[in-house]
mmCIF file with all atom_site columns, C-alpha atoms in Angstrom:
data_model
loop_
_atom_site.group_PDB
_atom_site.id
_atom_site.type_symbol
_atom_site.label_atom_id
_atom_site.label_alt_id
_atom_site.label_comp_id
_atom_site.label_asym_id
_atom_site.label_entity_id
_atom_site.label_seq_id
_atom_site.pdbx_PDB_ins_code
_atom_site.Cartn_x
_atom_site.Cartn_y
_atom_site.Cartn_z
_atom_site.occupancy
_atom_site.B_iso_or_equiv
_atom_site.pdbx_formal_charge
_atom_site.auth_seq_id
_atom_site.auth_comp_id
_atom_site.auth_asym_id
_atom_site.auth_atom_id
_atom_site.pdbx_PDB_model_num
ATOM 1  C CA . MET A 1 1  ? 282.910 74.137  118.784 1.00 84.00 ? 1  MET A CA 1
ATOM 2  C CA . ARG A 1 2  ? 282.196 78.049  119.137 1.00 87.00 ? 2  ARG A CA 1
ATOM 3  C CA . LYS A 1 3  ? 280.302 78.673  116.128 1.00 87.00 ? 3  LYS A CA 1
ATOM 4  C CA . LYS A 1 4  ? 277.528 75.902  117.343 1.00 89.00 ? 4  LYS A CA 1
ATOM 5  C CA . LEU A 1 5  ? 278.119 77.217  120.346 1.00 90.00 ? 5  LEU A CA 1
ATOM 6  C CA . LEU A 1 6  ? 277.435 81.550  119.257 1.00 91.00 ? 6  LEU A CA 1
ATOM 7  C CA . LYS A 1 7  ? 274.285 80.124  116.942 1.00 92.00 ? 7  LYS A CA 1
ATOM 8  C CA . LEU A 1 8  ? 273.313 78.487  120.032 1.00 91.00 ? 8  LEU A CA 1
ATOM 9  C CA . SER A 1 9  ? 273.522 82.508  121.944 1.00 92.00 ? 9  SER A CA 1
ATOM 10 C CA . PHE A 1 10 ? 272.238 84.214  118.908 1.00 93.00 ? 10 PHE A CA 1
ATOM 11 C CA . VAL A 1 11 ? 269.039 81.461  118.783 1.00 92.00 ? 11 VAL A CA 1
ATOM 12 C CA . ALA A 1 12 ? 268.750 81.956  122.552 1.00 93.00 ? 12 ALA A CA 1
ATOM 13 C CA . ALA A 1 13 ? 268.838 85.819  122.498 1.00 94.00 ? 13 ALA A CA 1
ATOM 14 C CA . VAL A 1 14 ? 266.016 86.113  119.167 1.00 93.00 ? 14 VAL A CA 1
ATOM 15 C CA . ALA A 1 15 ? 264.229 83.669  121.304 1.00 93.00 ? 15 ALA A CA 1
ATOM 16 C CA . ILE A 1 16 ? 263.989 85.745  124.226 1.00 93.00 ? 16 ILE A CA 1
ATOM 17 C CA . ALA A 1 17 ? 263.631 89.545  122.522 1.00 93.00 ? 17 ALA A CA 1
ATOM 18 C CA . ALA A 1 18 ? 260.819 88.001  120.455 1.00 92.00 ? 18 ALA A CA 1
ATOM 19 C CA . GLY A 1 19 ? 259.187 86.417  124.356 1.00 90.00 ? 19 GLY A CA 1
ATOM 20 C CA . TYR A 1 20 ? 259.536 89.264  125.521 1.00 90.00 ? 20 TYR A CA 1
ATOM 21 C CA . THR A 1 21 ? 258.168 91.882  122.879 1.00 88.00 ? 21 THR A CA 1
ATOM 22 C CA . ALA A 1 22 ? 255.455 89.296  122.648 1.00 85.00 ? 22 ALA A CA 1
ATOM 23 C CA . TYR A 1 23 ? 254.703 89.056  126.660 1.00 85.00 ? 23 TYR A CA 1
ATOM 24 C CA . ASN A 1 24 ? 254.232 92.942  126.835 1.00 81.00 ? 24 ASN A CA 1
ATOM 25 C CA . SER A 1 25 ? 252.639 94.050  123.580 1.00 77.00 ? 25 SER A CA 1
ATOM 26 C CA . GLN A 1 26 ? 249.700 92.147  124.982 1.00 75.00 ? 26 GLN A CA 1
ATOM 27 C CA . LYS A 1 27 ? 249.602 94.631  128.485 1.00 68.00 ? 27 LYS A CA 1
ATOM 28 C CA . THR A 1 28 ? 249.086 97.320  126.231 1.00 61.00 ? 28 THR A CA 1
ATOM 29 C CA . GLU A 1 29 ? 245.689 98.715  126.169 1.00 65.00 ? 29 GLU A CA 1
ATOM 30 C CA . THR A 1 30 ? 244.775 96.791  122.219 1.00 64.00 ? 30 THR A CA 1
ATOM 31 C CA . LEU A 1 31 ? 240.756 98.794  121.568 1.00 68.00 ? 31 LEU A CA 1
ATOM 32 C CA . SER A 1 32 ? 241.105 101.875 120.176 1.00 75.00 ? 32 SER A CA 1
ATOM 33 C CA . ASP A 1 33 ? 238.663 105.119 121.056 1.00 78.00 ? 33 ASP A CA 1
ATOM 34 C CA . LEU A 1 34 ? 236.183 104.084 118.665 1.00 80.00 ? 34 LEU A CA 1
ATOM 35 C CA . THR A 1 35 ? 236.309 100.234 119.290 1.00 80.00 ? 35 THR A CA 1
ATOM 36 C CA . MET A 1 36 ? 235.263 101.332 122.888 1.00 78.00 ? 36 MET A CA 1
ATOM 37 C CA . ASP A 1 37 ? 232.906 104.657 121.318 1.00 78.00 ? 37 ASP A CA 1
ATOM 38 C CA . ASN A 1 38 ? 230.914 101.446 119.619 1.00 77.00 ? 38 ASN A CA 1
ATOM 39 C CA . VAL A 1 39 ? 231.208 98.646  122.804 1.00 77.00 ? 39 VAL A CA 1
ATOM 40 C CA . GLU A 1 40 ? 229.841 101.504 125.220 1.00 76.00 ? 40 GLU A CA 1
ATOM 41 C CA . ALA A 1 41 ? 227.006 102.295 122.504 1.00 70.00 ? 41 ALA A CA 1
ATOM 42 C CA . LEU A 1 42 ? 225.875 98.330  122.346 1.00 71.00 ? 42 LEU A CA 1
ATOM 43 C CA . ALA A 1 43 ? 226.240 98.459  126.249 1.00 69.00 ? 43 ALA A CA 1
ATOM 44 C CA . SER A 1 44 ? 224.064 101.462 126.459 1.00 64.00 ? 44 SER A CA 1
ATOM 45 C CA . GLY A 1 45 ? 220.952 100.003 125.135 1.00 59.00 ? 45 GLY A CA 1
ATOM 46 C CA . GLU A 1 46 ? 220.593 101.316 122.000 1.00 55.00 ? 46 GLU A CA 1
ATOM 47 C CA . ASN A 1 47 ? 218.046 100.393 119.489 1.00 57.00 ? 47 ASN A CA 1
ATOM 48 C CA . PRO A 1 48 ? 218.529 101.000 115.997 1.00 61.00 ? 48 PRO A CA 1
ATOM 49 C CA . PHE A 1 49 ? 214.711 100.271 115.454 1.00 64.00 ? 49 PHE A CA 1
ATOM 50 C CA . CYS A 1 50 ? 214.331 102.903 118.161 1.00 71.00 ? 50 CYS A CA 1
ATOM 51 C CA . PRO A 1 51 ? 217.163 105.062 117.974 1.00 69.00 ? 51 PRO A CA 1
ATOM 52 C CA . ASN A 1 52 ? 215.046 108.361 119.075 1.00 73.00 ? 52 ASN A CA 1
ATOM 53 C CA . GLY A 1 53 ? 213.487 106.352 122.019 1.00 75.00 ? 53 GLY A CA 1
ATOM 54 C CA . CYS A 1 54 ? 209.944 107.443 123.398 1.00 78.00 ? 54 CYS A CA 1
ATOM 55 C CA . LYS A 1 55 ? 208.395 110.307 125.417 1.00 77.00 ? 55 LYS A CA 1
ATOM 56 C CA . LEU A 1 56 ? 204.959 109.943 127.915 1.00 73.00 ? 56 LEU A CA 1
ATOM 57 C CA . ASN A 1 57 ? 201.331 111.480 126.285 1.00 76.00 ? 57 ASN A CA 1
ATOM 58 C CA . GLY A 1 58 ? 201.451 109.579 122.510 1.00 77.00 ? 58 GLY A CA 1
ATOM 59 C CA . PRO A 1 59 ? 199.130 107.173 121.344 1.00 83.00 ? 59 PRO A CA 1
ATOM 60 C CA . GLY A 1 60 ? 201.255 104.507 121.815 1.00 82.00 ? 60 GLY A CA 1
ATOM 61 C CA . CYS A 1 61 ? 205.596 103.844 120.720 1.00 82.00 ? 61 CYS A CA 1
ATOM 62 C CA . LEU A 1 62 ? 206.810 100.211 119.762 1.00 79.00 ? 62 LEU A CA 1
ATOM 63 C CA . CYS A 1 63 ? 210.111 100.632 121.268 1.00 78.00 ? 63 CYS A CA 1
ATOM 64 C CA . ASP A 1 64 ? 211.628 97.406  123.033 1.00 75.00 ? 64 ASP A CA 1
ATOM 65 C CA . GLY A 1 65 ? 207.951 96.970  123.374 1.00 79.00 ? 65 GLY A CA 1
ATOM 66 C CA . TRP A 1 66 ? 204.288 97.960  122.957 1.00 80.00 ? 66 TRP A CA 1
ATOM 67 C CA . TRP A 1 67 ? 204.499 101.405 125.028 1.00 78.00 ? 67 TRP A CA 1
ATOM 68 C CA . PRO A 1 68 ? 199.947 102.314 124.507 1.00 83.00 ? 68 PRO A CA 1
ATOM 69 C CA . ASN A 1 69 ? 200.948 105.793 126.601 1.00 80.00 ? 69 ASN A CA 1
ATOM 70 C CA . GLU A 1 70 ? 203.988 106.732 125.070 1.00 80.00 ? 70 GLU A CA 1
ATOM 71 C CA . ARG A 1 71 ? 205.501 108.106 121.752 1.00 77.00 ? 71 ARG A CA 1
ATOM 72 C CA . GLU A 1 72 ? 208.220 107.926 119.864 1.00 76.00 ? 72 GLU A CA 1
ATOM 73 C CA . ALA A 1 73 ? 211.020 110.723 120.085 1.00 72.00 ? 73 ALA A CA 1
ATOM 74 C CA . ILE A 1 74 ? 211.624 112.671 117.561 1.00 71.00 ? 74 ILE A CA 1
#
C-alpha cells in the first residue's frame, strides 16, 4: 500500500511540474528579434517588385499600381 501511494504521489508531482513549466513557457515571448523584424517589414508595405518606391517627375513607375507622373527611386 505504501509503494502505491509513493508511486501515485511521484506521478502527481511530475504532472504538476510539467503543467507548471508548460504554463510558464506560454507566458514568455516566443518571437525572436529576427522574426519581429520580418513581421514589421511585411507590415510596412515593402514590395519585392518595387523595393525602392517611386519618386515624382518621371515617365511612370509600376509599384503597387501604375504611377504615370513618377519614376522608380534608385
